[in-house]
Amino acid sequence: MINIYKKNTLLTAIFILLFISAPHFLSAAPLVQDLQEQESLYNQYRGKIVDGETNKPLVFASLTVENTNISTVSNTEGEFILKVPKALAKENLIVSFLGYKTKHLSLEELSSDKNKIALETSITELREVSLAIPKNAANLVRETLKKRGDHYFDKPTLMTAFYRETIKKRRKNVSLSEAVVTIYKAAYTNDRKDVVEMYKSRKSTDYSKLDTLTLKLQGGPFNTLFVDMVKYPQYIFTEETLDYYDFTVSSSTMVQDKLIFIINFKQKETIEDQLYQGKLYIDAENKILTNAVYSLNITNKDEAAKLFVRKKPAKARVWPTDVAYRVDYREKNGKWYYGYSNVLLEFKINWDDKLFNSVYSLTAEMAITDWSENPSGEVPKARNRLKSSIIMSDEASGFSDPDFWGEYNIIEPEKSIESAIKKIQRQLKKSSAK
């Protein structure tokens, strides 16, 4: 029987903290830069990525400005927001999504708002695929992870990223935190850990006053950063733990017009503890991991709870019902790099003195919006680095300014989050008027 807790898995990198406390008061965030000056330097584009036939939104589609490192992703409603320096207004926008043909269109074709970009599905000839299907899927995964130094960034990189975490009670927002961070990304050829530095942040906590329970997620951006499976394989696959899984080739798809094998994996029936199950998307020709979507196989809810819950009320029983991860990689000049990841945790709370249970969900996501090489490999001093134990909702300031991010690219807020921010701003105005 495997003792997962002692094996430094991804699970132990994420914790939920539960406290009983009074609702927090909102604090105002200062206006950091001159917004009029910023607006003169860049163009802003909004729109939606959809399936060309069904018109359904495409979630987490990748958008990159050609010949630059500027990028973003669509949200869970398929919507995006992209800010581009005016000097790049004649460049092309590259839009890609799993299983669809990559689309190139000029930024000059886009309006500032309500752009609808439809992608066509990519069809692969079965005969062509059948000739290339690997006989041993486990060996393909091993070879892919071993070749990370050949295909991913082999030099230190400085990345700008947008991070957001939300906590909801059923469908209602309880807490929201956002940050722009700088990631001092170590080369994929070594095992040095990445360093993160905060640039800007903002938050709200308990604005809905739905409960006397305050939930806090420990780890902040590191929760999403450690999902970079190529950089941190030890959190899910090691030479030892690879043998605990069954791997099979299920089908194929296309990513950026490249043939991709979809590898299903799940823990073997003889393994009793909580491991993972999901899909790996591997470039058929070059053996490159381009995407991964997976979840925790919760075989024992009480044992799973021990992995996540650090503190809770005595009268509450807490256990996860869903723990899911996603990581997407992008390519530039033949080299791949971490581009986007998210973590979803759903759990129930049963109270000894209450008839009904509470259902909460926590979502953390981070997207790389720009990057440059960091040839010196320098990192900030220890006092300026974020710790992996950070609690974003304690560190960030309030939501007083709707244009807080200025020229920085962010993930377009969902409608529910957008409404929550407007509600917070109204509360702040009422407070300041008193």
XYZ file of C-alpha atoms in Angstrom:
434
model
C 0.000 0.000 0.000
C 1.440 3.379 -1.023
C 1.650 6.142 1.551
C 0.808 9.052 -0.752
C 1.084 11.713 1.925
C 4.770 10.908 2.442
C 5.540 10.722 -1.258
C 5.607 14.479 -2.000
C 2.764 14.378 -4.491
C 0.967 17.340 -5.989
C -1.759 16.797 -3.417
C 0.432 17.991 -0.547
C 1.177 21.232 -2.387
C -2.417 22.437 -2.003
C -4.243 23.028 1.241
C -7.635 24.383 2.190
C -7.741 26.320 5.449
C -11.065 26.577 7.227
C -11.734 29.067 10.037
C -14.723 30.442 11.900
C -14.529 34.219 11.829
C -16.479 37.401 11.309
C -16.767 38.832 7.764
C -13.807 40.941 6.604
C -14.088 44.602 5.726
C -13.169 45.654 2.198
C -10.139 47.856 1.714
C -9.557 50.211 -1.198
C -6.774 49.611 -3.745
C -4.835 52.705 -4.865
C -4.627 53.801 -8.476
C -1.116 52.684 -9.364
C -0.442 54.394 -12.707
C -1.774 57.175 -14.900
C -4.500 55.387 -16.881
C -4.747 58.005 -19.607
C -1.063 57.581 -20.366
C -1.488 53.787 -20.492
C -4.454 53.959 -22.873
C -2.388 55.892 -25.393
C 0.140 53.059 -25.587
C -2.003 50.013 -26.311
C -5.148 48.743 -28.053
C -7.651 46.532 -26.281
C -9.605 43.758 -28.012
C -12.522 41.757 -26.622
C -14.348 38.837 -28.147
C -15.412 35.218 -28.025
C -13.939 31.994 -29.439
C -16.569 29.534 -30.690
C -16.969 26.291 -32.601
C -17.643 27.181 -36.244
C -20.481 24.646 -36.592
C -22.224 24.560 -33.207
C -21.420 28.102 -32.057
C -20.535 26.688 -28.638
C -17.841 28.585 -26.702
C -14.330 27.124 -26.733
C -12.931 27.162 -23.227
C -9.223 27.909 -22.606
C -8.441 28.589 -26.261
C -4.962 30.081 -26.664
C -4.475 33.514 -28.265
C -0.977 34.759 -29.154
C 0.183 37.851 -31.021
C 2.470 36.640 -33.834
C 6.181 37.544 -33.598
C 5.725 38.419 -29.916
C 5.407 36.621 -26.605
C 2.104 38.338 -25.761
C -0.711 35.875 -25.127
C -3.845 35.072 -23.159
C -6.593 32.428 -22.938
C -10.366 32.457 -23.276
C -12.382 31.995 -20.099
C -14.995 29.342 -19.271
C -17.522 31.255 -21.409
C -15.131 31.384 -24.393
C -14.577 35.125 -23.944
C -11.226 36.886 -24.055
C -9.639 40.266 -23.483
C -6.295 41.137 -25.085
C -4.201 44.275 -24.705
C -1.572 44.902 -27.388
C 0.897 47.801 -27.722
C -0.156 50.103 -30.568
C 3.222 49.578 -32.199
C 2.113 45.972 -32.897
C -1.309 46.864 -34.347
C -0.466 45.342 -37.762
C 0.619 41.943 -36.410
C -1.462 38.777 -36.686
C -3.375 37.047 -33.922
C -2.906 33.259 -33.690
C -5.829 31.357 -32.159
C -5.460 27.641 -31.362
C -7.500 25.003 -29.580
C -7.301 21.237 -29.131
C -8.849 19.441 -32.107
C -9.298 22.593 -34.218
C -7.425 24.218 -37.080
C -5.191 27.052 -35.931
C -6.471 30.407 -37.154
C -4.417 33.461 -38.175
C -6.072 36.849 -38.519
C -4.792 40.405 -38.609
C -5.318 42.587 -35.552
C -6.443 45.261 -38.011
C -9.497 43.089 -38.790
C -10.603 43.170 -35.159
C -12.742 45.785 -33.488
C -12.184 46.874 -29.923
C -15.216 44.907 -28.738
C -17.540 41.983 -29.591
C -15.254 40.018 -31.921
C -16.494 36.532 -32.696
C -13.796 34.120 -33.846
C -15.018 30.757 -35.165
C -12.636 27.778 -35.412
C -13.065 24.753 -37.678
C -12.572 21.215 -36.419
C -9.490 19.419 -37.684
C -10.083 15.989 -39.242
C -7.307 13.380 -39.227
C -7.193 10.464 -41.636
C -7.564 7.243 -39.609
C -5.249 5.349 -41.918
C -2.467 7.854 -41.383
C -2.901 7.692 -37.604
C -3.066 3.897 -37.374
C 0.413 3.587 -38.901
C 1.940 5.702 -36.135
C 0.102 4.502 -33.007
C 2.695 3.391 -30.412
C 2.500 -0.196 -29.178
C 3.505 0.697 -25.617
C 1.843 3.843 -24.251
C 3.759 3.704 -20.945
C 7.099 3.791 -22.766
C 5.876 6.768 -24.810
C 5.115 8.677 -21.600
C 8.506 7.781 -20.109
C 10.330 8.897 -23.247
C 8.353 12.150 -23.395
C 9.218 13.108 -19.806
C 12.881 12.218 -20.300
C 13.161 14.440 -23.397
C 12.011 17.639 -21.671
C 15.477 19.176 -22.118
C 15.227 18.741 -25.900
C 11.889 20.426 -26.506
C 11.190 22.882 -23.670
C 12.930 26.110 -22.667
C 16.530 25.270 -21.808
C 17.383 28.757 -20.509
C 16.110 30.792 -17.533
C 13.039 32.803 -18.492
C 11.261 35.815 -17.015
C 7.484 35.405 -17.282
C 4.616 37.782 -16.583
C 1.520 35.900 -15.440
C -2.036 36.646 -14.358
C -3.373 34.599 -11.459
C -6.950 34.332 -10.201
C -8.525 32.258 -7.458
C -12.214 32.096 -6.593
C -14.157 30.414 -3.837
C -17.854 29.763 -4.319
C -20.609 28.447 -2.098
C -22.651 26.512 -4.611
C -22.937 29.095 -7.430
C -22.363 32.239 -5.367
C -18.936 33.858 -4.996
C -17.573 33.938 -1.461
C -14.024 35.108 -2.132
C -12.052 36.408 -5.110
C -8.328 37.196 -5.408
C -6.309 38.267 -8.466
C -2.641 39.061 -9.034
C -0.099 39.929 -11.682
C 3.103 38.088 -10.796
C 6.591 37.706 -12.218
C 7.837 34.133 -12.515
C 11.575 33.561 -12.610
C 11.248 30.329 -14.536
C 14.187 27.962 -14.270
C 15.293 26.004 -17.327
C 13.522 22.695 -17.908
C 16.946 21.048 -18.088
C 17.488 21.292 -14.331
C 15.521 20.684 -11.130
C 15.729 24.193 -9.693
C 12.389 25.476 -8.464
C 10.786 28.538 -9.991
C 10.706 31.790 -8.021
C 7.609 34.023 -7.922
C 7.424 37.737 -7.136
C 4.216 39.728 -6.644
C 3.692 42.813 -8.809
C 0.039 43.767 -8.272
C -2.853 42.149 -6.463
C -6.411 42.776 -5.324
C -9.088 40.798 -3.490
C -12.452 40.593 -1.787
C -13.401 38.308 1.046
C -16.822 37.354 2.410
C -18.597 40.154 0.549
C -21.673 37.971 0.217
C -21.752 37.196 3.978
C -23.202 33.813 3.162
C -21.800 32.092 6.215
C -19.754 32.579 9.340
C -17.222 30.238 7.747
C -14.195 31.784 6.076
C -12.297 29.587 3.609
C -8.696 30.267 2.668
C -6.582 28.584 0.033
C -2.915 28.236 0.935
C -0.305 28.270 -1.818
C -1.601 30.986 -4.164
C 0.172 30.929 -7.570
C 2.203 27.877 -6.566
C -0.957 25.755 -6.686
C -1.105 26.331 -10.432
C 2.650 26.526 -11.064
C 3.253 23.048 -9.669
C 0.770 21.654 -12.213
C 3.538 22.225 -14.804
C 4.040 18.478 -15.143
C 7.101 18.758 -17.361
C 8.946 20.960 -14.855
C 7.621 19.166 -11.767
C 7.056 15.525 -12.774
C 7.761 14.396 -9.202
C 4.361 15.697 -8.109
C 2.560 13.100 -10.229
C 4.900 10.805 -12.194
C 8.240 9.481 -10.993
C 10.166 6.449 -12.227
C 8.578 4.558 -9.341
C 5.005 5.868 -9.540
C 4.768 5.420 -13.319
C 4.483 1.696 -12.592
C 1.336 2.330 -10.538
C -0.618 3.367 -13.656
C -2.114 1.749 -16.736
C -1.555 3.765 -19.950
C -3.499 3.316 -23.174
C -3.694 5.215 -26.476
C -7.355 6.214 -26.762
C -7.490 8.405 -29.895
C -5.815 11.327 -31.633
C -6.463 15.009 -32.236
C -4.657 18.098 -33.541
C -2.861 20.928 -31.739
C -1.450 23.765 -33.845
C -1.839 21.512 -36.880
C 0.278 18.739 -35.325
C -0.912 15.143 -34.841
C -1.411 14.466 -31.136
C -1.933 11.106 -29.404
C -4.350 11.131 -26.483
C -3.005 8.845 -23.754
C -5.468 7.734 -21.078
C -4.025 6.846 -17.693
C -5.502 5.563 -14.456
C -4.173 3.874 -11.354
C -3.988 0.101 -11.404
C -6.744 -1.800 -9.638
C -4.207 -3.203 -7.173
C -3.347 0.309 -5.933
C -5.704 1.304 -3.134
C -4.672 4.870 -2.344
C -5.606 8.152 -4.012
C -3.704 8.624 -7.270
C -4.702 10.246 -10.567
C -6.589 9.521 -13.751
C -6.819 11.546 -16.922
C -5.439 12.285 -20.367
C -2.005 13.254 -21.692
C -1.740 14.903 -25.117
C 1.576 13.966 -26.744
C 2.962 15.188 -30.076
C 3.141 12.019 -32.200
C 6.252 13.002 -34.163
C 8.419 14.749 -31.578
C 7.156 13.182 -28.327
C 6.226 16.453 -26.633
C 3.590 16.863 -23.928
C 1.355 19.680 -25.177
C -1.552 19.402 -22.699
C -2.676 17.344 -19.722
C -6.097 17.072 -18.060
C -6.445 14.864 -15.008
C -8.141 14.435 -11.637
C -7.699 12.781 -8.278
C -9.212 9.319 -8.037
C -10.959 9.670 -4.667
C -11.126 6.103 -3.381
C -11.478 7.067 0.293
C -13.028 10.438 1.105
C -11.691 10.544 4.668
C -8.122 9.864 3.569
C -8.491 12.409 0.754
C -9.697 14.988 3.266
C -6.498 14.571 5.294
C -4.472 15.630 2.258
C -6.269 18.947 1.807
C -7.821 20.212 5.028
C -5.394 21.865 7.401
C -7.854 23.286 9.922
C -11.601 23.054 10.354
C -14.350 23.605 12.951
C -14.828 20.739 15.387
C -18.493 20.304 14.408
C -17.776 20.034 10.687
C -16.883 17.031 8.555
C -15.153 18.052 5.315
C -14.218 15.949 2.293
C -13.381 16.596 -1.389
C -15.819 15.447 -4.059
C -13.744 16.521 -7.077
C -10.092 17.510 -7.517
C -9.103 18.322 -11.105
C -6.056 19.774 -12.858
C -5.201 21.105 -16.305
C -1.968 22.356 -17.897
C -1.427 23.713 -21.416
C 1.913 24.387 -23.108
C 2.701 26.794 -25.946
C 5.347 26.723 -28.656
C 7.688 29.446 -29.878
C 10.494 28.886 -32.397
C 10.538 25.142 -31.834
C 10.618 25.346 -28.024
C 7.672 24.725 -25.723
C 6.874 26.397 -22.415
C 4.281 26.475 -19.661
C 1.354 28.638 -20.794
C -1.731 28.028 -18.650
C -2.946 25.838 -15.802
C -5.882 25.548 -13.456
C -6.907 23.649 -10.358
C -10.485 22.877 -9.296
C -11.401 21.611 -5.841
C -14.987 20.835 -4.865
C -15.925 19.603 -1.421
C -18.788 19.187 1.014
C -19.121 20.244 4.623
C -21.510 18.372 6.888
C -22.388 20.128 10.132
C -23.360 18.164 13.243
C -25.978 20.754 14.211
C -27.376 21.542 10.735
C -29.840 19.635 8.566
C -28.284 20.564 5.184
C -24.664 20.366 4.044
C -22.617 23.120 2.418
C -21.039 22.697 -1.020
C -17.991 24.776 -1.889
C -15.713 24.990 -4.916
C -12.282 26.562 -5.205
C -10.726 27.427 -8.554
C -7.203 28.683 -9.156
C -5.905 29.529 -12.639
C -2.799 31.187 -14.038
C -1.911 32.270 -17.593
C 1.438 33.423 -18.933
C 0.761 36.723 -20.712
C 4.326 37.672 -21.739
C 7.878 36.423 -21.342
C 11.509 37.184 -22.138
C 14.811 35.427 -21.657
C 16.613 35.870 -18.356
C 20.218 35.174 -19.454
C 21.792 36.090 -16.116
C 19.472 33.737 -14.257
C 19.092 36.319 -11.509
C 16.221 35.956 -9.038
C 14.895 38.416 -6.448
C 16.173 38.369 -2.885
C 14.437 36.008 -0.503
C 12.489 38.790 1.229
C 10.839 39.760 -2.082
C 9.817 36.251 -3.084
C 6.390 34.755 -2.548
C 6.384 31.760 -0.236
C 4.588 28.582 -1.225
C 2.552 28.979 1.975
C 1.086 32.327 0.862
C -2.637 32.992 1.323
C -3.611 35.404 -1.443
C -6.800 36.575 0.238
C -4.681 37.844 3.141
C -2.011 39.521 1.005
C -4.015 41.399 -1.643
C -5.842 44.737 -1.387
C -9.429 45.646 -2.380
C -11.302 46.201 -5.650
C -11.793 49.978 -5.683
C -10.444 50.624 -9.200
C -12.017 48.890 -12.259
C -8.973 49.688 -14.430
C -6.459 48.524 -11.832
C -4.475 46.334 -14.229
C -3.865 49.065 -16.821
C -2.014 47.595 -19.786
C -1.519 44.120 -18.269
C -3.277 41.190 -19.895
C -5.690 39.296 -17.685
C -8.122 36.411 -18.105
C -11.509 37.898 -18.984
C -13.767 37.617 -15.902
C -16.804 35.359 -16.093
C -20.182 37.025 -15.814
C -20.553 35.930 -12.173
C -17.141 37.356 -11.254
C -17.834 40.553 -13.187
C -21.079 41.012 -11.235
C -19.282 40.343 -7.971
C -16.650 43.012 -8.693
C -19.355 45.567 -9.520
C -21.103 44.691 -6.275
C -17.879 45.230 -4.330
C -17.315 48.597 -6.000
C -20.852 49.710 -5.088
C -20.230 48.674 -1.485
C -17.021 50.685 -1.423
C -18.769 53.771 -2.768
C -21.469 53.457 -0.114
C -18.844 53.073 2.594
C -16.861 56.113 1.443
C -20.027 58.227 1.227
C -20.870 57.671 4.884
